Amino acid sequence: MRTINGDDVTEAVAGCLAALRPAVDRDWTAVTAGRLEWDCHTTAVHLADDLVAYASNLAARAQDAYVPYELKPDEGTGNADLLQIIEATGGLLAAVVRTAPPGARAYHSYPFGSADREGFAAMGIAETLLHTHDMTQGLGLPYEPPADLAESVLTWLFPHVQPGTAPWPTLLWATGRGELSGRAPVTEWRWRNNLVIPAERITLTGLRPAAAHDLRLGGDGGFDWLGGEPYAGTREAAGYLVKAYEAGVHRPEFGVFVLVRHEDGRALGGIGFHGAPDEEGRVEIGYDLVEEARGQGYATEALRALTEWALAREDVDLALLTIEHGNTASRHVAERAGFTPATVEEERTARDEHDMGTGLGLYLRRA
């Protein structure tokens, strides 16, 4: 698992061009692109249109829709010219990704309405790898992208998909383009950009498996941390996220979020769920802050925002916190965020049925 950037877009596009050039003299309109309903010419135009659309949205910071235009090659454009268009549009996306500031987001429809610069890079790479595969399948050409590019697409856009033994076959399977031993065929699929939840002074930024892996190993996860590094609890939570991803049980919207301050883009701490809602519609939340950010209301702001987001969902009825009896600061955070102490009976049930430790108090907030 690694970071993703404009250089990766360039590498993916270069691989596409190299794979397709041997067939530029053939009639691409007469050849279906793999399992798609489009011919190879239409697929190439679609790829270029995706690349320039992603570049345009990110460059313009479009918020509510795609920038209102589409790519339309000149009439009579040949295959060699189509490859030049793909090279040009891929170059535009790579350049925009490289120059976009950290945290910049723009519109993308699924699933949460926006993507950041890494998300747009990953989507451009995904479109390039997959549609190059489609076209080479139809044209009978060999093609297999570098494994690290396929792995990047999986870890940045498919956090809900359990990794396989090899990333490229896993990506093909996850997008309905191949079979994977021991797994049912995929007939419908979507990728997932990370969720962000805005608050007054901070943004709760969903952590992806690749970033969580880096944090677990002692890195910064791609964030500029106040004080130089995250608190130990954030690294521990990142490790649990990676384990859930590797086990195929990670639900990205119920993962870990990094608190990013609006005024300077610094990361202040982490907050997240201990897992997806249980059969009773319960979710448990945990959080921490770097020492330099404590006592300024950021934890309360983050807890309130995440709890309200969760309780607005149909599958969540109850949010809970477990707090050590002597942790007065966390108790005050919980109360300011709308949580109330559980009853004696509720605490007894939590200990008997949910293994809550005896040194912890239970705080609840209901929908």
Coordinates of C-alpha atoms in Angstrom, one line a residue:
M1 CA 0.0 0.0 0.0
R2 CA 1.3 3.4 -0.9
T3 CA 0.3 7.0 -1.7
I4 CA -1.0 8.0 -5.1
N5 CA -0.3 11.0 -7.2
G6 CA 0.0 12.5 -10.7
D7 CA 3.0 10.5 -11.6
D8 CA 0.9 7.3 -11.3
V9 CA -1.7 8.8 -13.7
T10 CA 1.2 9.4 -16.2
E11 CA 2.4 5.8 -15.7
A12 CA -1.1 4.4 -16.3
V13 CA -1.6 6.4 -19.5
A14 CA 1.8 5.5 -20.8
G15 CA 1.0 1.8 -20.3
C16 CA -2.3 2.3 -22.2
L17 CA -0.6 3.9 -25.2
A18 CA 2.1 1.2 -25.3
A19 CA -0.5 -1.6 -25.2
L20 CA -2.8 -0.1 -28.0
R21 CA -0.2 1.3 -30.5
P22 CA 0.3 -2.1 -32.2
A23 CA -3.3 -2.0 -33.3
V24 CA -3.6 1.6 -34.6
D25 CA -4.0 0.4 -38.2
R26 CA -7.1 -1.7 -37.4
D27 CA -10.8 -0.6 -37.5
W28 CA -11.6 0.0 -33.8
T29 CA -15.3 0.7 -34.7
A30 CA -15.7 -2.9 -35.8
V31 CA -14.3 -4.5 -32.5
T32 CA -16.2 -4.7 -29.3
A33 CA -14.2 -3.7 -26.2
G34 CA -14.1 -6.9 -24.0
R35 CA -17.3 -7.4 -22.1
L36 CA -18.6 -3.9 -22.8
E37 CA -21.3 -3.0 -25.3
W38 CA -19.1 -0.3 -26.8
D39 CA -16.7 -0.7 -29.7
C40 CA -13.0 0.1 -29.1
H41 CA -13.2 3.5 -30.7
T42 CA -16.1 4.6 -28.5
T43 CA -14.3 3.2 -25.4
A44 CA -11.2 5.2 -26.2
V45 CA -13.2 8.4 -26.5
H46 CA -15.0 7.6 -23.3
L47 CA -11.6 7.1 -21.5
A48 CA -10.3 10.5 -22.7
D49 CA -13.6 12.2 -21.7
D50 CA -13.3 10.7 -18.2
L51 CA -9.7 11.9 -17.8
V52 CA -10.5 15.5 -18.9
A53 CA -13.7 15.6 -16.8
Y54 CA -11.8 14.6 -13.7
A55 CA -9.1 17.2 -14.5
S56 CA -11.8 19.9 -15.1
N57 CA -13.8 19.2 -11.9
L58 CA -10.7 19.2 -9.7
A59 CA -9.2 22.3 -11.4
A60 CA -12.5 24.2 -11.1
R61 CA -13.3 22.8 -7.6
A62 CA -16.8 22.1 -9.0
Q63 CA -19.2 21.4 -6.1
D64 CA -22.6 20.5 -7.4
A65 CA -22.1 18.9 -10.8
Y66 CA -19.6 18.1 -13.5
V67 CA -18.2 21.1 -15.4
P68 CA -20.8 21.3 -18.3
Y69 CA -19.0 20.1 -21.4
E70 CA -17.8 16.9 -22.9
L71 CA -15.0 15.9 -25.1
K72 CA -15.9 15.3 -28.8
P73 CA -13.1 14.4 -31.2
D74 CA -13.2 16.0 -34.7
E75 CA -15.0 14.0 -37.3
G76 CA -12.7 11.4 -38.9
T77 CA -10.3 11.3 -36.0
G78 CA -8.1 8.1 -36.4
N79 CA -6.8 5.7 -33.8
A80 CA -3.3 7.3 -33.6
D81 CA -5.0 10.7 -32.9
L82 CA -7.2 9.1 -30.3
L83 CA -4.2 7.9 -28.5
Q84 CA -2.8 11.4 -28.6
I85 CA -6.0 12.7 -27.1
I86 CA -5.7 10.1 -24.3
E87 CA -2.1 11.2 -23.7
A88 CA -3.2 14.9 -23.6
T89 CA -6.1 14.4 -21.3
G90 CA -4.1 12.1 -19.0
G91 CA -1.4 14.8 -18.9
L92 CA -4.0 17.4 -17.9
L93 CA -5.3 15.2 -15.0
A94 CA -1.8 14.4 -13.8
A95 CA -0.9 18.1 -13.8
V96 CA -4.0 19.1 -11.9
V97 CA -3.5 16.4 -9.3
R98 CA 0.1 17.6 -8.8
T99 CA -0.8 21.2 -8.3
A100 CA -4.1 20.8 -6.3
P101 CA -3.5 21.7 -2.6
P102 CA -4.0 19.1 0.1
G103 CA -7.6 18.7 1.1
A104 CA -9.0 20.2 -2.2
R105 CA -12.2 18.4 -3.1
A106 CA -14.6 18.6 -6.1
Y107 CA -17.8 17.0 -7.2
H108 CA -18.1 13.3 -8.0
S109 CA -21.4 11.7 -7.8
Y110 CA -20.7 8.4 -6.0
P111 CA -21.0 7.6 -3.2
F112 CA -20.6 10.8 -1.0
G113 CA -20.7 13.6 -3.6
S114 CA -17.0 14.6 -3.8
A115 CA -13.5 13.4 -4.2
D116 CA -10.1 14.7 -3.2
R117 CA -7.0 15.0 -5.5
E118 CA -5.9 11.4 -4.6
G119 CA -9.4 10.2 -5.4
F120 CA -9.4 11.9 -8.8
A121 CA -6.0 10.4 -9.5
A122 CA -7.2 7.0 -8.5
M123 CA -10.4 7.3 -10.6
G124 CA -8.3 8.3 -13.6
I125 CA -6.0 5.4 -13.1
A126 CA -8.9 3.0 -12.7
E127 CA -10.6 4.2 -15.9
T128 CA -7.3 3.9 -17.8
L129 CA -6.4 0.4 -16.5
L130 CA -9.8 -1.1 -16.9
H131 CA -10.7 0.4 -20.3
T132 CA -7.2 -0.5 -21.7
H133 CA -8.0 -4.0 -20.6
D134 CA -11.4 -3.8 -22.3
M135 CA -9.9 -2.6 -25.6
T136 CA -6.9 -5.0 -25.6
Q137 CA -9.3 -7.9 -24.9
G138 CA -11.3 -6.9 -28.0
L139 CA -8.2 -6.4 -30.1
G140 CA -6.5 -9.5 -28.9
L141 CA -3.5 -7.7 -27.5
P142 CA -1.5 -8.5 -24.3
Y143 CA -1.9 -6.2 -21.4
E144 CA -1.2 -6.3 -17.7
P145 CA -0.5 -3.1 -15.7
P146 CA 2.1 -2.9 -12.9
A147 CA 0.8 -4.6 -9.8
D148 CA 1.4 -1.5 -7.7
L149 CA -1.0 0.6 -9.8
A150 CA -3.7 -2.0 -9.5
E151 CA -3.1 -2.2 -5.8
S152 CA -3.4 1.6 -5.5
V153 CA -6.7 1.6 -7.2
L154 CA -8.0 -1.1 -4.8
T155 CA -6.7 0.6 -1.6
W156 CA -7.9 4.1 -2.6
L157 CA -11.3 3.3 -4.3
F158 CA -12.2 -0.2 -3.2
P159 CA -11.7 -0.2 0.6
H160 CA -14.8 -2.5 0.9
V161 CA -13.2 -5.2 -1.2
Q162 CA -11.0 -7.8 0.5
P163 CA -7.5 -7.9 -1.1
G164 CA -6.7 -11.0 -3.1
T165 CA -3.5 -12.8 -3.7
A166 CA -2.7 -10.5 -6.6
P167 CA -4.1 -7.0 -7.2
W168 CA -4.7 -7.0 -10.9
P169 CA -7.0 -10.2 -11.0
T170 CA -8.7 -8.8 -7.8
L171 CA -9.4 -5.5 -9.5
L172 CA -10.8 -7.3 -12.6
W173 CA -13.0 -9.4 -10.4
A174 CA -14.2 -6.5 -8.4
T175 CA -15.3 -4.7 -11.6
G176 CA -17.1 -7.6 -13.1
R177 CA -14.3 -8.4 -15.6
G178 CA -13.0 -11.7 -14.3
E179 CA -13.3 -14.6 -11.9
L180 CA -11.5 -15.0 -8.6
S181 CA -11.2 -18.4 -6.9
G182 CA -13.6 -18.7 -3.9
R183 CA -15.6 -15.6 -4.7
A184 CA -18.9 -15.2 -6.4
P185 CA -19.0 -13.3 -9.7
V186 CA -19.5 -9.6 -9.5
T187 CA -22.5 -8.3 -11.5
E188 CA -22.9 -4.8 -10.0
W189 CA -20.1 -2.7 -8.6
R190 CA -19.2 0.8 -7.5
W191 CA -16.0 2.3 -6.3
R192 CA -16.0 4.4 -3.1
N193 CA -14.2 7.7 -2.5
N194 CA -13.7 8.6 1.1
L195 CA -16.3 10.3 3.2
V196 CA -15.7 13.7 4.7
I197 CA -18.0 15.3 7.3
P198 CA -17.8 19.0 7.7
A199 CA -17.9 20.7 11.1
E200 CA -17.5 24.4 12.1
R201 CA -13.7 24.6 12.4
I202 CA -12.6 21.1 11.2
T203 CA -13.4 18.5 8.6
L204 CA -13.6 14.8 9.5
T205 CA -11.7 13.2 6.7
G206 CA -12.3 9.5 6.1
L207 CA -9.1 7.4 6.3
R208 CA -8.3 5.0 3.4
P209 CA -6.6 1.7 3.9
A210 CA -3.3 2.9 2.2
A211 CA -3.1 5.9 4.5
A212 CA -4.1 3.8 7.6
H213 CA -1.3 1.4 6.7
D214 CA 1.2 4.2 6.6
L215 CA 0.0 5.5 10.0
R216 CA 0.2 2.1 11.5
L217 CA 3.9 1.8 10.4
G218 CA 4.8 5.1 12.0
G219 CA 4.2 7.5 9.0
D220 CA 2.0 10.5 8.8
G221 CA -0.7 9.0 6.5
G222 CA -0.4 11.9 4.1
F223 CA -1.4 14.5 6.8
D224 CA 0.4 17.4 8.3
W225 CA 0.1 16.7 12.1
L226 CA 0.0 19.4 14.7
G227 CA 2.9 18.6 17.0
G228 CA 4.6 16.5 14.3
E229 CA 2.8 13.2 14.7
P230 CA -0.6 11.7 15.7
Y231 CA -1.5 10.5 19.2
A232 CA -0.8 6.8 19.8
G233 CA -4.6 6.0 19.8
T234 CA -4.9 7.2 16.2
R235 CA -2.1 4.8 15.1
E236 CA -3.8 2.0 17.0
A237 CA -7.2 2.7 15.3
A238 CA -5.5 2.8 11.9
G239 CA -4.1 -0.7 12.6
Y240 CA -7.6 -2.0 13.3
L241 CA -8.8 -0.4 10.1
V242 CA -6.1 -2.2 8.1
K243 CA -7.0 -5.5 9.8
A244 CA -10.6 -5.1 8.9
Y245 CA -9.7 -4.3 5.3
E246 CA -7.5 -7.3 5.0
A247 CA -10.3 -9.5 6.4
G248 CA -12.9 -8.1 4.0
V249 CA -15.2 -6.6 6.7
H250 CA -14.2 -2.9 6.5
R251 CA -17.2 -0.5 6.0
P252 CA -15.5 2.7 5.0
E253 CA -18.2 5.0 6.3
F254 CA -17.9 3.4 9.7
G255 CA -14.1 3.6 9.8
V256 CA -11.6 6.2 11.1
F257 CA -11.6 9.9 10.4
V258 CA -8.8 12.4 10.8
L259 CA -9.7 15.8 12.2
V260 CA -8.3 18.4 9.8
R261 CA -8.4 22.1 10.9
H262 CA -9.8 24.5 8.3
E263 CA -7.5 27.5 9.1
D264 CA -4.2 25.7 8.4
G265 CA -4.9 22.2 7.1
R266 CA -3.2 20.6 10.2
A267 CA -4.4 17.3 11.4
L268 CA -5.4 17.4 15.1
G269 CA -6.5 13.9 16.0
G270 CA -8.6 10.9 15.1
I271 CA -12.2 9.8 15.6
G272 CA -14.1 6.8 14.4
F273 CA -16.3 3.8 15.0
H274 CA -15.4 0.6 16.6
G275 CA -17.3 -1.1 13.8
A276 CA -20.4 -1.1 11.7
P277 CA -23.8 -0.9 13.5
D278 CA -24.8 -4.1 15.3
E279 CA -28.1 -5.9 15.0
E280 CA -29.5 -3.5 17.6
G281 CA -28.5 -0.4 15.6
R282 CA -25.7 0.5 18.1
V283 CA -22.4 2.1 17.2
E284 CA -19.5 2.8 19.5
I285 CA -17.3 5.9 18.9
G286 CA -13.8 6.6 20.1
Y287 CA -11.5 9.6 19.6
D288 CA -8.3 11.3 20.6
L289 CA -6.4 14.5 20.0
V290 CA -2.8 15.5 19.9
E291 CA -1.8 17.2 23.1
E292 CA -1.4 20.6 21.4
A293 CA -5.1 20.6 20.3
R294 CA -6.7 19.7 23.6
G295 CA -8.8 22.0 25.6
Q296 CA -10.1 24.0 22.6
G297 CA -13.4 22.3 21.9
Y298 CA -12.2 20.3 18.9
A299 CA -13.1 16.9 20.4
T300 CA -16.6 18.1 21.2
E301 CA -17.1 19.5 17.7
A302 CA -15.9 16.3 16.1
L303 CA -17.9 14.0 18.3
R304 CA -21.1 16.0 17.8
A305 CA -20.6 16.0 14.0
L306 CA -19.9 12.3 13.7
T307 CA -22.7 11.4 16.1
E308 CA -25.3 13.4 14.2
W309 CA -24.2 12.0 10.9
A310 CA -24.5 8.5 12.3
L311 CA -27.9 9.0 14.0
A312 CA -29.3 10.5 10.8
R313 CA -28.9 7.0 9.2
E314 CA -31.7 4.4 9.2
D315 CA -29.3 1.7 10.4
V316 CA -28.2 3.5 13.6
D317 CA -30.4 4.0 16.6
L318 CA -27.9 4.5 19.4
A319 CA -24.4 5.9 19.7
L320 CA -22.3 5.1 22.7
L321 CA -19.0 5.9 24.4
T322 CA -17.1 4.1 27.0
I323 CA -15.1 6.4 29.3
E324 CA -12.7 5.6 32.1
H325 CA -14.2 6.6 35.4
G326 CA -11.4 9.0 36.2
N327 CA -11.3 10.7 32.8
T328 CA -13.2 13.9 33.6
A329 CA -12.2 15.7 30.4
S330 CA -13.7 13.0 28.2
R331 CA -16.8 12.9 30.3
H332 CA -17.3 16.7 29.7
V333 CA -16.7 16.2 26.0
A334 CA -19.4 13.6 25.9
E335 CA -21.9 15.7 27.8
R336 CA -21.3 18.8 25.6
A337 CA -21.8 16.6 22.5
G338 CA -25.3 15.5 23.8
F339 CA -24.4 12.2 25.5
T340 CA -25.9 11.3 28.8
P341 CA -24.8 8.7 31.4
A342 CA -26.4 5.3 31.0
T343 CA -28.6 3.9 33.7
V344 CA -27.3 1.3 36.2
E345 CA -29.3 -1.3 34.3
E346 CA -27.9 -0.2 30.9
E347 CA -24.4 -0.4 32.3
R348 CA -25.0 -3.9 33.7
T349 CA -26.3 -5.1 30.3
A350 CA -23.2 -3.6 28.6
R351 CA -20.9 -5.5 31.0
D352 CA -22.9 -8.8 30.8
E353 CA -23.8 -8.9 27.1
H354 CA -21.1 -6.7 25.5
D355 CA -18.0 -7.2 27.6
M356 CA -17.7 -3.6 28.8
G357 CA -14.8 -3.3 31.3
T358 CA -15.6 -2.7 34.9
G359 CA -13.5 0.5 35.0
L360 CA -15.5 2.1 32.3
G361 CA -18.7 4.3 32.4
L362 CA -21.2 4.2 29.5
Y363 CA -22.6 7.3 27.8
L364 CA -25.4 7.2 25.3
R365 CA -27.0 9.4 22.7
R366 CA -30.2 8.2 20.9
A367 CA -31.6 9.1 17.5

